[in-house]
Coordinates of C-alpha atoms in Angstrom, one line a residue:
M20 CA 17.0 28.3 14.3
K21 CA 15.2 26.7 11.3
T22 CA 16.4 23.4 9.8
L23 CA 15.2 21.9 6.6
L24 CA 15.2 18.2 5.7
K25 CA 15.0 18.4 1.9
N26 CA 13.6 15.9 -0.7
G27 CA 13.0 13.1 1.7
I28 CA 10.3 10.4 1.9
I29 CA 8.1 11.2 4.8
I30 CA 6.8 8.1 6.6
T31 CA 4.3 8.0 9.5
D32 CA 2.1 5.3 10.8
K33 CA -0.7 6.6 8.4
Y34 CA 1.0 7.6 5.2
T35 CA 4.1 7.9 2.9
K36 CA 4.8 10.9 0.7
N37 CA 7.7 12.8 -0.9
A38 CA 8.1 16.1 0.9
D39 CA 10.4 18.4 2.9
L40 CA 10.2 18.7 6.6
L41 CA 10.9 22.0 8.4
I42 CA 12.1 22.2 12.0
E43 CA 12.2 25.4 14.1
D44 CA 14.3 25.0 17.2
E45 CA 12.9 21.9 19.0
K46 CA 9.6 21.5 17.1
I47 CA 8.3 20.4 13.7
L48 CA 7.1 23.5 12.0
A49 CA 5.8 22.3 8.6
I50 CA 5.8 19.5 6.0
G51 CA 5.6 20.5 2.3
K52 CA 7.9 22.0 -0.3
F53 CA 10.2 24.9 0.7
D54 CA 12.9 27.1 -0.8
E55 CA 16.2 25.9 0.8
D56 CA 17.8 29.3 0.6
K57 CA 15.7 30.6 3.5
Y58 CA 16.9 28.3 6.3
D59 CA 19.9 28.1 8.7
K60 CA 20.7 24.4 8.0
V61 CA 19.7 22.2 5.1
Y62 CA 20.1 18.5 4.8
D63 CA 19.6 16.7 1.5
M64 CA 17.5 13.6 2.3
T65 CA 17.0 12.4 -1.3
D66 CA 15.8 8.7 -1.4
K67 CA 15.9 8.5 2.5
Y68 CA 13.1 7.7 4.8
I69 CA 12.2 10.4 7.3
M70 CA 10.3 8.9 10.2
P71 CA 9.3 9.9 13.8
G72 CA 12.1 9.2 16.3
M73 CA 12.1 5.6 17.4
I74 CA 11.0 4.8 21.0
D75 CA 12.4 1.9 23.0
A76 CA 9.8 1.2 25.7
H77 CA 11.8 -1.4 27.6
T78 CA 15.4 -0.8 28.7
H79 CA 17.4 -1.4 31.8
M80 CA 20.2 1.2 32.3
E81 CA 22.3 0.9 35.4
L82 CA 20.2 -2.0 36.6
Q83 CA 21.4 -3.4 39.9
Q84 CA 20.3 -7.0 39.3
S85 CA 21.9 -8.3 42.4
K86 CA 24.7 -7.5 44.8
E87 CA 27.2 -8.9 42.3
Y88 CA 25.8 -7.6 39.0
R89 CA 25.0 -4.2 37.6
S90 CA 24.2 -3.7 33.9
L91 CA 27.0 -2.2 31.9
D92 CA 25.4 0.8 30.3
D93 CA 24.5 3.9 32.3
F94 CA 22.1 6.5 31.2
Y95 CA 24.8 8.2 29.2
T96 CA 26.5 5.3 27.4
G97 CA 23.2 3.6 26.9
T98 CA 21.5 6.6 25.4
V99 CA 24.5 7.2 23.1
A100 CA 24.0 3.7 21.9
A101 CA 20.3 4.3 21.5
A102 CA 20.8 7.5 19.5
V103 CA 23.4 6.1 17.1
G104 CA 21.0 3.2 16.6
G105 CA 18.1 5.5 15.6
T106 CA 16.2 5.7 19.0
T107 CA 15.3 9.1 20.4
T108 CA 13.4 8.2 23.5
I109 CA 13.8 5.4 26.0
I110 CA 11.4 4.3 28.8
D111 CA 13.5 2.6 31.4
H112 CA 12.3 -0.1 33.9
M113 CA 13.6 0.9 37.3
A114 CA 15.4 -1.7 39.4
F115 CA 14.2 -2.9 42.8
G116 CA 15.1 -0.7 45.7
D117 CA 15.9 -1.6 49.3
D118 CA 13.9 -4.4 51.0
G119 CA 10.5 -3.0 52.0
A120 CA 11.0 0.1 49.8
D121 CA 8.1 2.2 48.7
L122 CA 7.5 3.4 45.1
H123 CA 9.5 6.6 45.4
N124 CA 12.6 4.8 46.6
S125 CA 13.8 3.7 43.1
F126 CA 12.1 6.7 41.4
N127 CA 14.2 9.2 43.4
T128 CA 17.4 7.3 42.6
Y129 CA 16.6 7.1 38.9
K130 CA 15.8 10.8 38.7
E131 CA 19.4 11.4 39.5
L132 CA 20.8 8.7 37.3
G133 CA 18.8 9.9 34.3
K134 CA 20.3 13.4 34.4
K135 CA 23.2 12.3 32.3
A136 CA 21.1 10.9 29.4
A137 CA 21.8 12.1 25.8
I138 CA 18.2 11.7 24.6
D139 CA 14.8 12.1 26.3
Y140 CA 13.7 9.4 28.7
A141 CA 11.0 8.3 31.1
F142 CA 10.7 5.6 33.7
H143 CA 8.4 2.7 34.6
G144 CA 8.0 2.4 38.3
V145 CA 8.4 -1.0 40.1
F146 CA 6.4 -2.9 42.7
Q147 CA 8.1 -4.8 45.6
R148 CA 5.0 -5.1 47.7
V149 CA 1.4 -4.1 47.8
D150 CA -0.6 -2.6 50.7
G151 CA -2.8 0.4 51.3
A152 CA 0.0 2.8 51.6
I153 CA 1.6 1.6 48.3
L154 CA -1.7 2.0 46.5
K155 CA -2.2 5.5 47.8
E156 CA 1.3 6.4 46.7
L157 CA 0.6 4.8 43.3
K158 CA -2.5 7.0 42.9
H159 CA -0.5 10.1 43.5
M160 CA 2.4 9.2 41.2
V161 CA 0.2 8.4 38.3
E162 CA -2.3 11.3 38.7
E163 CA 0.1 14.0 39.9
E164 CA 3.7 13.1 39.2
G165 CA 3.6 11.9 35.6
V166 CA 4.8 8.4 36.2
L167 CA 2.1 6.7 34.1
S168 CA 3.4 3.1 34.1
F169 CA 4.7 0.6 36.6
K170 CA 6.0 -3.0 36.4
G171 CA 5.0 -6.0 38.4
Y172 CA 6.8 -9.3 38.4
S173 CA 5.1 -12.7 38.7
T174 CA 8.5 -14.2 39.5
Y175 CA 11.9 -13.4 41.0
G176 CA 12.5 -12.1 44.5
Y177 CA 9.6 -9.7 44.6
A178 CA 7.0 -11.9 42.9
L179 CA 3.5 -10.5 43.4
S180 CA 0.5 -12.6 44.3
D181 CA -2.7 -12.7 42.3
E182 CA -4.4 -10.6 45.0
D183 CA -1.5 -8.1 44.7
F184 CA -2.0 -7.8 40.9
F185 CA -5.7 -7.5 41.2
R186 CA -5.4 -4.6 43.7
I187 CA -3.0 -2.9 41.5
F188 CA -5.2 -3.3 38.5
K189 CA -8.1 -1.8 40.4
Q190 CA -6.1 1.3 41.3
M191 CA -4.7 1.6 37.8
K192 CA -8.2 1.5 36.3
E193 CA -9.2 4.3 38.7
S194 CA -6.1 6.5 38.0
N195 CA -5.6 5.9 34.3
G196 CA -2.3 4.2 34.9
L197 CA -0.8 1.2 33.1
L198 CA 0.6 -2.0 34.7
T199 CA 3.3 -3.7 32.7
I200 CA 4.0 -7.3 33.7
H201 CA 6.9 -9.8 33.5
S202 CA 4.8 -13.0 33.1
E203 CA 6.2 -16.4 34.0
N204 CA 4.9 -19.0 36.4
D205 CA 7.2 -18.6 39.5
Q206 CA 6.7 -22.0 41.1
M207 CA 7.2 -24.0 37.9
T208 CA 10.3 -22.1 36.7
N209 CA 11.9 -22.4 40.2
Y210 CA 11.0 -26.1 40.4
L211 CA 12.5 -26.9 37.0
R212 CA 15.6 -24.8 37.6
D213 CA 16.3 -26.5 40.9
K214 CA 15.7 -29.9 39.5
F215 CA 18.1 -29.4 36.6
I216 CA 20.8 -28.2 39.0
K217 CA 20.3 -31.1 41.3
D218 CA 20.6 -33.5 38.3
N219 CA 23.8 -31.8 37.2
K220 CA 22.2 -30.4 34.1
T221 CA 23.9 -27.0 34.2
D222 CA 24.6 -25.9 30.7
A223 CA 23.0 -22.8 29.2
I224 CA 20.3 -24.7 27.3
Y225 CA 18.8 -25.8 30.7
H226 CA 18.1 -22.2 31.4
A227 CA 15.7 -22.3 28.4
L228 CA 14.3 -25.7 29.4
S229 CA 13.6 -24.5 32.9
R230 CA 11.3 -21.8 31.5
P231 CA 9.2 -23.7 28.9
N232 CA 6.5 -21.9 26.8
E233 CA 3.7 -23.0 29.0
T234 CA 5.1 -21.1 32.0
E235 CA 4.7 -17.9 30.1
E236 CA 1.3 -18.8 28.7
E237 CA -0.1 -19.7 32.1
A238 CA 1.1 -16.4 33.6
V239 CA -0.2 -14.3 30.7
D240 CA -3.6 -16.0 30.9
T241 CA -3.8 -15.3 34.6
M242 CA -2.8 -11.6 34.2
L243 CA -5.4 -11.1 31.4
N244 CA -8.1 -12.6 33.5
L245 CA -7.3 -10.5 36.5
A246 CA -7.3 -7.3 34.4
K247 CA -10.6 -8.3 32.9
M248 CA -12.0 -8.9 36.4
A249 CA -10.9 -5.3 37.3
D250 CA -13.2 -3.9 34.7
D251 CA -10.7 -4.2 31.8
A252 CA -7.9 -2.4 33.6
P253 CA -5.0 -1.6 31.3
V254 CA -2.5 -4.5 31.0
Y255 CA 0.8 -4.5 29.1
I256 CA 2.6 -7.8 28.7
V257 CA 6.4 -7.2 28.3
H258 CA 8.7 -9.2 26.2
T259 CA 6.2 -11.8 24.8
S260 CA 8.3 -14.7 23.5
T261 CA 6.0 -17.6 22.8
K262 CA 3.3 -18.4 20.3
E263 CA 1.0 -19.7 23.1
A264 CA 1.2 -16.4 25.1
L265 CA 0.7 -14.5 21.8
N266 CA -2.5 -16.5 21.1
S267 CA -3.8 -15.7 24.6
L268 CA -3.3 -12.0 23.9
R269 CA -4.9 -12.3 20.5
R270 CA -8.0 -14.1 22.0
A271 CA -8.4 -11.5 24.6
K272 CA -8.4 -8.7 22.0
E273 CA -10.7 -10.6 19.7
N274 CA -13.1 -11.3 22.6
G275 CA -13.4 -7.5 23.2
Q276 CA -11.2 -7.1 26.3
K277 CA -10.1 -3.5 26.3
N278 CA -6.7 -2.0 27.1
V279 CA -4.7 -5.1 26.3
F280 CA -1.2 -4.4 25.0
C281 CA 1.5 -6.8 23.7
E282 CA 5.2 -6.1 23.5
T283 CA 7.8 -8.4 22.0
C284 CA 11.5 -7.8 21.5
T285 CA 14.0 -8.0 18.7
Q286 CA 15.6 -11.2 20.0
Y287 CA 12.3 -13.1 20.1
L288 CA 11.6 -12.2 16.4
T289 CA 15.1 -13.1 15.1
L290 CA 17.0 -15.5 17.4
T291 CA 16.3 -19.1 18.5
D292 CA 17.4 -21.4 21.3
E293 CA 20.0 -22.9 19.0
K294 CA 22.2 -20.0 20.3
Y295 CA 22.5 -21.9 23.6
Y296 CA 24.4 -24.7 21.7
E297 CA 26.5 -22.4 19.5
N298 CA 30.2 -22.9 19.9
G299 CA 29.8 -24.6 23.2
N300 CA 28.3 -23.7 26.5
E301 CA 30.4 -20.5 27.0
E302 CA 28.9 -18.9 23.9
G303 CA 25.4 -19.9 25.0
L304 CA 25.8 -18.0 28.2
K305 CA 25.6 -14.7 26.3
Y306 CA 21.9 -15.5 25.7
I307 CA 20.9 -16.1 29.2
M308 CA 17.8 -13.9 29.6
A309 CA 14.2 -14.3 30.8
P310 CA 12.2 -15.3 29.1
P311 CA 14.7 -17.3 27.1
L312 CA 15.1 -17.6 23.3
R313 CA 12.5 -19.9 21.8
K314 CA 12.0 -21.9 18.6
K315 CA 11.7 -20.8 15.0
E316 CA 8.0 -21.4 15.1
D317 CA 7.7 -18.9 17.9
N318 CA 9.7 -16.3 15.8
E319 CA 7.3 -16.9 13.0
A320 CA 4.2 -16.6 15.2
L321 CA 5.4 -13.4 16.7
W322 CA 6.1 -11.9 13.2
Q323 CA 2.5 -12.8 12.3
G324 CA 1.5 -11.0 15.5
V325 CA 3.3 -7.9 14.3
I326 CA 1.6 -8.2 10.9
D327 CA -1.9 -8.7 12.2
G328 CA -1.8 -6.2 15.0
T329 CA -1.7 -8.5 18.0
V330 CA 1.8 -7.2 18.8
D331 CA 1.6 -3.5 19.6
V332 CA 5.3 -2.7 20.4
I333 CA 8.7 -4.0 19.5
A334 CA 11.3 -3.1 22.3
T335 CA 14.6 -4.6 23.4
D336 CA 14.9 -5.4 27.2
H337 CA 18.4 -4.0 26.8
C338 CA 20.4 -5.2 29.8
P339 CA 24.1 -6.0 29.0
F340 CA 26.7 -7.6 31.2
T341 CA 30.4 -8.3 30.7
L342 CA 31.5 -11.6 29.1
E343 CA 33.5 -12.4 32.3
E344 CA 30.3 -12.0 34.3
K345 CA 28.4 -14.3 31.9
K346 CA 31.1 -16.9 32.3
N347 CA 30.3 -17.2 36.0
G348 CA 27.5 -19.5 34.7
L349 CA 29.9 -22.0 33.1
N350 CA 29.2 -24.7 35.7
D351 CA 25.8 -23.5 36.7
F352 CA 23.6 -21.4 34.4
T353 CA 21.8 -19.8 37.4
K354 CA 25.1 -18.0 38.2
A355 CA 25.1 -16.0 35.0
P356 CA 23.4 -12.6 35.1
G357 CA 20.3 -12.4 33.0
G358 CA 20.1 -10.0 30.1
A359 CA 21.6 -9.0 26.7
P360 CA 22.2 -5.8 24.7
G361 CA 19.9 -4.6 22.0
V362 CA 19.1 -0.8 22.2
E363 CA 21.6 0.0 19.4
E364 CA 20.7 -2.8 17.1
R365 CA 16.8 -2.8 17.3
V366 CA 15.9 -0.3 14.6
R367 CA 18.3 -1.7 12.0
V368 CA 17.4 -5.3 12.6
I369 CA 13.7 -4.8 12.6
F370 CA 13.8 -2.5 9.5
S371 CA 15.9 -5.1 7.7
E372 CA 14.0 -8.2 8.8
G373 CA 10.6 -6.5 8.6
V374 CA 10.4 -3.8 5.9
M375 CA 13.2 -4.9 3.6
K376 CA 12.0 -8.5 3.7
D377 CA 8.4 -7.4 2.9
R378 CA 7.0 -8.7 6.2
I379 CA 5.6 -5.3 7.2
S380 CA 5.1 -2.0 5.5
P381 CA 7.2 1.1 6.4
E382 CA 4.1 2.5 8.0
R383 CA 3.6 -0.5 10.2
F384 CA 7.3 -0.3 11.2
V385 CA 6.8 3.3 12.4
E386 CA 3.6 2.2 14.3
V387 CA 5.2 -0.6 16.4
M388 CA 8.6 1.1 16.8
S389 CA 7.5 4.7 17.6
T390 CA 3.8 5.7 17.4
N391 CA 2.3 2.9 19.4
P392 CA 4.7 3.2 22.3
A393 CA 4.1 6.9 22.3
K394 CA 0.4 6.5 22.4
I395 CA 0.3 3.6 24.9
F396 CA 2.7 5.3 27.4
G397 CA 1.3 8.9 27.3
L398 CA 3.9 10.5 25.0
Y399 CA 1.8 11.1 21.9
P400 CA 1.7 13.4 19.9
Q401 CA 4.8 15.0 21.6
K402 CA 6.6 11.9 20.5
G403 CA 5.9 9.2 17.9
S404 CA 4.6 11.8 15.4
L405 CA 5.6 14.1 12.6
A406 CA 2.7 16.4 13.3
I407 CA 3.1 20.2 13.4
G408 CA 4.1 21.1 16.9
S409 CA 5.5 17.7 17.8
D410 CA 9.0 17.4 19.1
A411 CA 11.5 17.3 16.2
D412 CA 12.5 13.7 17.1
I413 CA 13.4 12.2 13.7
T414 CA 15.0 9.0 12.6
V415 CA 16.3 9.0 9.0
I416 CA 17.0 5.6 7.3
D417 CA 18.8 5.1 4.1
P418 CA 17.2 1.9 2.6
K419 CA 19.9 1.5 0.0
K420 CA 22.9 1.0 2.3
E421 CA 23.8 -2.4 3.6
E422 CA 26.1 -3.5 6.5
V423 CA 27.1 -6.5 8.6
L424 CA 26.5 -6.0 12.3
T425 CA 29.5 -6.5 14.5
Y426 CA 30.3 -5.6 18.1
K427 CA 33.4 -3.7 16.9
N428 CA 31.1 -0.9 15.7
I429 CA 28.9 -0.8 18.8
K430 CA 28.9 2.5 20.7
G431 CA 27.5 1.1 23.9
L432 CA 29.6 -0.7 26.5
S433 CA 28.5 -4.2 25.6
E434 CA 31.4 -6.6 24.6
Y435 CA 29.2 -8.5 22.1
T436 CA 26.1 -8.2 20.0
P437 CA 23.6 -11.1 19.8
Y438 CA 23.3 -10.2 16.1
E439 CA 26.9 -10.6 15.2
G440 CA 27.4 -11.3 11.5
M441 CA 23.8 -10.4 10.6
K442 CA 23.5 -8.8 7.2
I443 CA 21.4 -5.7 7.4
K444 CA 19.7 -3.8 4.6
G445 CA 19.2 -0.2 5.6
S446 CA 21.3 2.1 7.7
I447 CA 20.7 4.9 10.2
S448 CA 21.6 8.1 8.3
H449 CA 20.6 10.9 10.6
V450 CA 19.0 11.1 14.1
F451 CA 17.5 14.3 15.5
S452 CA 16.5 14.8 19.1
R453 CA 14.3 17.8 19.7
G454 CA 15.8 19.4 16.5
K455 CA 19.4 18.7 17.4
L456 CA 21.4 16.4 15.2
V457 CA 22.6 13.8 17.7
A458 CA 23.9 11.0 15.4
K459 CA 25.0 10.7 11.8
N460 CA 26.2 7.6 10.0
N461 CA 27.2 5.7 13.2
E462 CA 28.8 8.8 14.8
F463 CA 27.5 10.3 18.0
L464 CA 27.2 14.1 17.7
G465 CA 25.1 14.8 20.8
E466 CA 26.0 15.7 24.4
R467 CA 25.8 14.3 27.9
G468 CA 22.7 15.6 29.8
Y469 CA 20.8 16.8 26.7
G470 CA 18.0 14.4 27.4
K471 CA 14.9 15.5 29.3
W472 CA 12.7 13.5 31.7
L473 CA 9.2 13.2 30.3
Y474 CA 6.1 13.7 32.3
R475 CA 3.4 11.3 31.0
K476 CA -0.4 11.2 31.3
R477 CA -3.2 9.6 29.2
K478 CA -6.7 8.4 29.5
F479 CA -7.6 4.7 28.8
D480 CA -11.0 3.4 27.7

């Protein structure tokens, strides 16, 4: 079947032009000017932006955070939310498996969970320990099984040591894999958290105060140095939230360190720690996440990082829980599950705050929201591109429409949106996943199980 998107404004990371886009079955067939009478379906895209399908490189669907808490969205409801919000591919961070688990433990579980996804998806593996057997398994998964990227934590229950990280970096360098890292100083965050609880400082704001900017900066500096020692092994810092950590990443890039990648998230560009005080402690618990929300000056620094190229990717860290579960932290912030929704809001918020406020160009928007994650994580040019032969993953934005974000219009299972009441310029008009129209004007038109797992491979410098 041939589908024609007529009279649109084609936008990639490299150019903008007025043209038609032709789809045949699941692939992009041509870009140019075509007679609409020759095709099976024709969509009038006059004055609308036709972009590569957006990629969220950091989600947590069905995350078993602890024995008590599991994130609300599964791979169906979460990908429905993603699709309606303009995202056509997610790369999900797998949860920890059983104690002592190998790398396949979570991977095998997630392969089954993902089968219900409505859009295409991939996984980041996860480390719980490091030894010779794990490194051998890592080599095979990266080189033979298409699991390009893995996550290591410098904090939480399976915090890795510097030696662990260095050994992983060495193997990743050899195998052309990518280590993504949650970077916070474990000892200091634990010390401050325990001290606040001991001193009866239990409100949500103390979650943020227990994880000050310097704890992220110190961990990022350490990870960058370890990657450099491992012959510039690829290193990807997830959810960068502070100006100090951003400056560390900028220095590393300016000093010529190769394979350094920086991710930030919607919330760290648009929200501040004032949310922890908003309408009392109960409201503040909605924003318990790690790293926490920061100051306006951090927002501004991160936007500058998006503008100057220090930030490579804008993702979400989507991980919602119920309001009732969040309220378990009323008398002790450590009892609230960590995480917030965002997969459905990201594209609209960043387009409105970035493009429509003239912070970034439409081309730069495509770069950080689609093309860069595709290139970094081994999906390009199948994804993140409007090239001939690429998957017909397409996000269409109407820049003339405006709306006010509210949880009442959210398709995912979250009971709130962190962006409640935000005025948005630009709406998601149409979303195509491999040529299939899966969403239109906030209505999901896709189907359960349509998404495919993506085998990934790339070569780093």
